[in-house]
mmCIF file of C-alpha atoms in Angstrom:
data_model
loop_
_atom_site.group_PDB
_atom_site.id
_atom_site.type_symbol
_atom_site.label_atom_id
_atom_site.label_comp_id
_atom_site.label_asym_id
_atom_site.label_seq_id
_atom_site.Cartn_x
_atom_site.Cartn_y
_atom_site.Cartn_z
ATOM 1 C CA UNK A 1 -102.724 -48.546 24.261
ATOM 2 C CA UNK A 2 -100.957 -51.851 23.863
ATOM 3 C CA UNK A 3 -97.445 -51.567 22.438
ATOM 4 C CA UNK A 4 -95.340 -54.599 21.540
ATOM 5 C CA UNK A 5 -92.015 -54.341 19.833
ATOM 6 C CA UNK A 6 -90.474 -57.443 18.365
ATOM 7 C CA UNK A 7 -87.463 -55.496 17.190
ATOM 8 C CA UNK A 8 -84.573 -54.930 19.567
ATOM 9 C CA UNK A 9 -83.470 -51.367 19.996
ATOM 10 C CA UNK A 10 -79.827 -50.406 19.650
ATOM 11 C CA UNK A 11 -77.982 -51.422 22.772
ATOM 12 C CA UNK A 12 -80.032 -54.576 23.234
ATOM 13 C CA UNK A 13 -79.200 -57.641 21.117
ATOM 14 C CA UNK A 14 -78.803 -55.632 17.983
ATOM 15 C CA UNK A 15 -75.894 -56.050 15.606
ATOM 16 C CA UNK A 16 -74.968 -52.694 14.113
ATOM 17 C CA UNK A 17 -75.162 -52.617 10.306
ATOM 18 C CA UNK A 18 -71.862 -53.337 8.620
ATOM 19 C CA UNK A 19 -70.173 -50.228 7.306
ATOM 20 C CA UNK A 20 -69.687 -50.244 3.546
ATOM 21 C CA UNK A 21 -71.079 -52.800 1.163
ATOM 22 C CA UNK A 22 -70.176 -56.365 0.459
ATOM 23 C CA UNK A 23 -69.627 -57.179 -3.162
ATOM 24 C CA UNK A 24 -71.185 -60.072 -5.015
ATOM 25 C CA UNK A 25 -67.717 -61.509 -5.588
ATOM 26 C CA UNK A 26 -66.986 -61.541 -1.858
ATOM 27 C CA UNK A 27 -70.256 -63.341 -1.213
ATOM 28 C CA UNK A 28 -69.786 -65.917 -3.960
ATOM 29 C CA UNK A 29 -66.166 -66.515 -2.914
ATOM 30 C CA UNK A 30 -67.344 -66.984 0.656
ATOM 31 C CA UNK A 31 -70.004 -69.496 -0.342
ATOM 32 C CA UNK A 32 -67.610 -71.238 -2.716
ATOM 33 C CA UNK A 33 -65.291 -71.628 0.265
ATOM 34 C CA UNK A 34 -68.094 -73.168 2.322
ATOM 35 C CA UNK A 35 -69.208 -75.453 -0.492
ATOM 36 C CA UNK A 36 -65.696 -76.687 -1.270
ATOM 37 C CA UNK A 37 -65.086 -79.192 1.411
ATOM 38 C CA UNK A 38 -61.853 -78.085 3.047
ATOM 39 C CA UNK A 39 -60.696 -81.690 2.979
ATOM 40 C CA UNK A 40 -60.670 -81.619 -0.801
ATOM 41 C CA UNK A 41 -57.284 -81.761 -2.442
ATOM 42 C CA UNK A 42 -56.842 -78.777 -4.737
ATOM 43 C CA UNK A 43 -55.348 -79.735 -8.066
ATOM 44 C CA UNK A 44 -54.483 -78.003 -11.341
ATOM 45 C CA UNK A 45 -54.776 -79.765 -14.694
ATOM 46 C CA UNK A 46 -52.582 -78.281 -17.408
ATOM 47 C CA UNK A 47 -53.223 -80.619 -20.319
ATOM 48 C CA UNK A 48 -52.907 -80.471 -24.092
ATOM 49 C CA UNK A 49 -56.518 -81.397 -24.605
ATOM 50 C CA UNK A 50 -58.996 -80.716 -21.806
ATOM 51 C CA UNK A 51 -61.634 -82.629 -23.783
ATOM 52 C CA UNK A 52 -59.884 -85.977 -23.364
ATOM 53 C CA UNK A 53 -59.290 -85.116 -19.689
ATOM 54 C CA UNK A 54 -62.946 -85.691 -18.752
ATOM 55 C CA UNK A 55 -62.503 -89.284 -17.464
ATOM 56 C CA UNK A 56 -59.511 -88.131 -15.391
ATOM 57 C CA UNK A 57 -61.452 -85.143 -14.001
ATOM 58 C CA UNK A 58 -64.383 -87.338 -13.005
ATOM 59 C CA UNK A 59 -62.080 -89.872 -11.369
ATOM 60 C CA UNK A 60 -60.264 -87.133 -9.425
ATOM 61 C CA UNK A 61 -63.538 -85.523 -8.286
ATOM 62 C CA UNK A 62 -64.917 -88.835 -7.045
ATOM 63 C CA UNK A 63 -61.695 -89.317 -5.060
ATOM 64 C CA UNK A 64 -61.750 -86.085 -3.082
ATOM 65 C CA UNK A 65 -59.865 -83.821 -5.492
ATOM 66 C CA UNK A 66 -61.072 -80.357 -6.430
ATOM 67 C CA UNK A 67 -59.993 -79.162 -9.879
ATOM 68 C CA UNK A 68 -59.113 -75.614 -8.880
ATOM 69 C CA UNK A 69 -57.280 -74.581 -12.056
ATOM 70 C CA UNK A 70 -57.454 -75.857 -15.593
ATOM 71 C CA UNK A 71 -55.900 -74.811 -18.874
ATOM 72 C CA UNK A 72 -55.156 -76.191 -22.296
ATOM 73 C CA UNK A 73 -51.436 -76.029 -22.922
ATOM 74 C CA UNK A 74 -50.716 -75.846 -26.615
ATOM 75 C CA UNK A 75 -47.322 -74.187 -26.731
ATOM 76 C CA UNK A 76 -45.206 -72.511 -24.096
ATOM 77 C CA UNK A 77 -46.178 -70.987 -20.784
ATOM 78 C CA UNK A 78 -48.358 -68.119 -22.076
ATOM 79 C CA UNK A 79 -51.419 -69.806 -20.490
ATOM 80 C CA UNK A 80 -49.929 -69.000 -17.066
ATOM 81 C CA UNK A 81 -50.671 -65.284 -17.604
ATOM 82 C CA UNK A 82 -54.371 -66.085 -17.183
ATOM 83 C CA UNK A 83 -53.756 -66.947 -13.521
ATOM 84 C CA UNK A 84 -52.917 -64.785 -10.575
ATOM 85 C CA UNK A 85 -49.747 -65.908 -8.710
ATOM 86 C CA UNK A 86 -51.945 -66.226 -5.604
ATOM 87 C CA UNK A 87 -54.075 -68.852 -7.408
ATOM 88 C CA UNK A 88 -51.191 -71.285 -7.109
ATOM 89 C CA UNK A 89 -50.717 -70.965 -3.355
ATOM 90 C CA UNK A 90 -53.562 -73.332 -2.395
ATOM 91 C CA UNK A 91 -52.608 -76.094 -4.829
ATOM 92 C CA UNK A 92 -51.586 -79.469 -3.455
ATOM 93 C CA UNK A 93 -51.055 -81.098 -6.840
ATOM 94 C CA UNK A 94 -50.563 -80.368 -10.543
ATOM 95 C CA UNK A 95 -50.809 -82.631 -13.577
ATOM 96 C CA UNK A 96 -48.691 -81.146 -16.340
ATOM 97 C CA UNK A 97 -48.655 -82.249 -19.976
ATOM 98 C CA UNK A 98 -45.256 -81.761 -21.616
ATOM 99 C CA UNK A 99 -46.096 -83.457 -24.927
ATOM 100 C CA UNK A 100 -45.501 -81.113 -27.852
ATOM 101 C CA UNK A 101 -43.647 -78.497 -25.806
ATOM 102 C CA UNK A 102 -40.590 -77.056 -27.551
ATOM 103 C CA UNK A 103 -38.802 -76.710 -24.200
ATOM 104 C CA UNK A 104 -40.362 -79.264 -21.828
ATOM 105 C CA UNK A 105 -37.793 -78.710 -19.056
ATOM 106 C CA UNK A 106 -38.153 -74.923 -19.136
ATOM 107 C CA UNK A 107 -41.924 -75.356 -19.233
ATOM 108 C CA UNK A 108 -41.927 -77.695 -16.221
ATOM 109 C CA UNK A 109 -39.558 -75.399 -14.333
ATOM 110 C CA UNK A 110 -41.804 -72.370 -14.955
ATOM 111 C CA UNK A 111 -44.872 -74.188 -13.591
ATOM 112 C CA UNK A 112 -43.037 -75.737 -10.609
ATOM 113 C CA UNK A 113 -41.615 -72.327 -9.655
ATOM 114 C CA UNK A 114 -45.163 -70.989 -9.149
ATOM 115 C CA UNK A 115 -46.359 -73.877 -6.978
ATOM 116 C CA UNK A 116 -45.995 -74.256 -3.216
ATOM 117 C CA UNK A 117 -42.808 -76.155 -2.355
ATOM 118 C CA UNK A 118 -44.789 -79.100 -0.978
ATOM 119 C CA UNK A 119 -47.088 -79.368 -4.013
ATOM 120 C CA UNK A 120 -46.913 -82.583 -6.020
ATOM 121 C CA UNK A 121 -46.242 -82.067 -9.738
ATOM 122 C CA UNK A 122 -46.851 -85.033 -12.022
ATOM 123 C CA UNK A 123 -45.626 -84.535 -15.586
ATOM 124 C CA UNK A 124 -46.719 -86.437 -18.687
ATOM 125 C CA UNK A 125 -44.472 -86.599 -21.722
ATOM 126 C CA UNK A 126 -43.341 -88.534 -24.757
ATOM 127 C CA UNK A 127 -39.669 -89.070 -23.839
ATOM 128 C CA UNK A 128 -38.796 -92.414 -22.301
ATOM 129 C CA UNK A 129 -35.367 -91.414 -21.068
ATOM 130 C CA UNK A 130 -33.818 -91.638 -17.601
ATOM 131 C CA UNK A 131 -31.659 -88.533 -18.096
ATOM 132 C CA UNK A 132 -34.763 -86.512 -19.024
ATOM 133 C CA UNK A 133 -36.568 -87.879 -15.950
ATOM 134 C CA UNK A 134 -33.668 -86.834 -13.697
ATOM 135 C CA UNK A 135 -33.585 -83.331 -15.207
ATOM 136 C CA UNK A 136 -37.342 -83.006 -14.630
ATOM 137 C CA UNK A 137 -36.885 -84.065 -11.009
ATOM 138 C CA UNK A 138 -34.171 -81.408 -10.659
ATOM 139 C CA UNK A 139 -36.585 -78.620 -11.717
ATOM 140 C CA UNK A 140 -39.230 -79.746 -9.209
ATOM 141 C CA UNK A 141 -41.306 -82.459 -10.899
ATOM 142 C CA UNK A 142 -42.364 -85.172 -8.420
ATOM 143 C CA UNK A 143 -43.171 -87.926 -10.918
ATOM 144 C CA UNK A 144 -43.067 -88.472 -14.666
ATOM 145 C CA UNK A 145 -45.111 -90.751 -16.890
ATOM 146 C CA UNK A 146 -44.739 -91.475 -20.582
ATOM 147 C CA UNK A 147 -48.097 -90.680 -22.254
ATOM 148 C CA UNK A 148 -50.645 -92.086 -22.512
ATOM 149 C CA UNK A 149 -51.090 -93.051 -18.874
ATOM 150 C CA UNK A 150 -54.293 -94.671 -17.547
ATOM 151 C CA UNK A 151 -56.289 -92.300 -15.310
ATOM 152 C CA UNK A 152 -56.350 -94.931 -12.524
ATOM 153 C CA UNK A 153 -52.544 -95.135 -12.530
ATOM 154 C CA UNK A 154 -52.264 -91.346 -12.407
ATOM 155 C CA UNK A 155 -54.714 -91.201 -9.495
ATOM 156 C CA UNK A 156 -52.803 -93.899 -7.597
ATOM 157 C CA UNK A 157 -49.538 -92.030 -8.134
ATOM 158 C CA UNK A 158 -51.081 -88.781 -6.821
ATOM 159 C CA UNK A 159 -52.500 -90.614 -3.795
ATOM 160 C CA UNK A 160 -49.089 -92.138 -3.035
ATOM 161 C CA UNK A 161 -47.174 -88.876 -3.526
ATOM 162 C CA UNK A 162 -49.655 -86.992 -1.302
ATOM 163 C CA UNK A 163 -49.432 -89.773 1.324
ATOM 164 C CA UNK A 164 -53.216 -90.184 1.266
ATOM 165 C CA UNK A 165 -53.279 -93.955 1.563
ATOM 166 C CA UNK A 166 -50.920 -94.076 4.538
ATOM 167 C CA UNK A 167 -52.993 -91.370 6.300
ATOM 168 C CA UNK A 168 -56.181 -93.379 5.743
ATOM 169 C CA UNK A 169 -54.505 -96.490 7.108
ATOM 170 C CA UNK A 170 -53.308 -94.639 10.204
ATOM 171 C CA UNK A 171 -56.843 -93.351 10.831
ATOM 172 C CA UNK A 172 -58.130 -96.900 10.429
ATOM 173 C CA UNK A 173 -55.808 -97.965 13.232
ATOM 174 C CA UNK A 174 -54.019 -100.618 11.192
#
């Protein structure tokens, strides 16, 4: 009789089945990795009130940022326990709200210590004091704004600190 096989036999073009199983988490992480454009700038938002952060989040997203980590910071650094130290390694930027913190310098230091050395940390606070600014810089903060700061100004500062505008200009050949 007539025999046709559309299926390759082992040894032909057949890929052997993978040993073990792949978990749902592995799959979703893989697809998340594909869906997140690798050009996106991974940022963490540690703000007092994530509700009021919506305009900032939308502005960041429309400008190539990916909000990778987010937490409401009410008091102290206890919120950091929710994250794995490895979560911080891919961050390029952090926006950190110091308003209402009992120890804003210690708080900033604790967050900066977890971030990659080249990550940009922009702090927001209520103190308008040069000495405070210098102490923040000493613990690793890249820039400091007295709250409230317009979202556009924050975005522009992040773009400047991450050298995004100069890179775009170089690509443009100007």
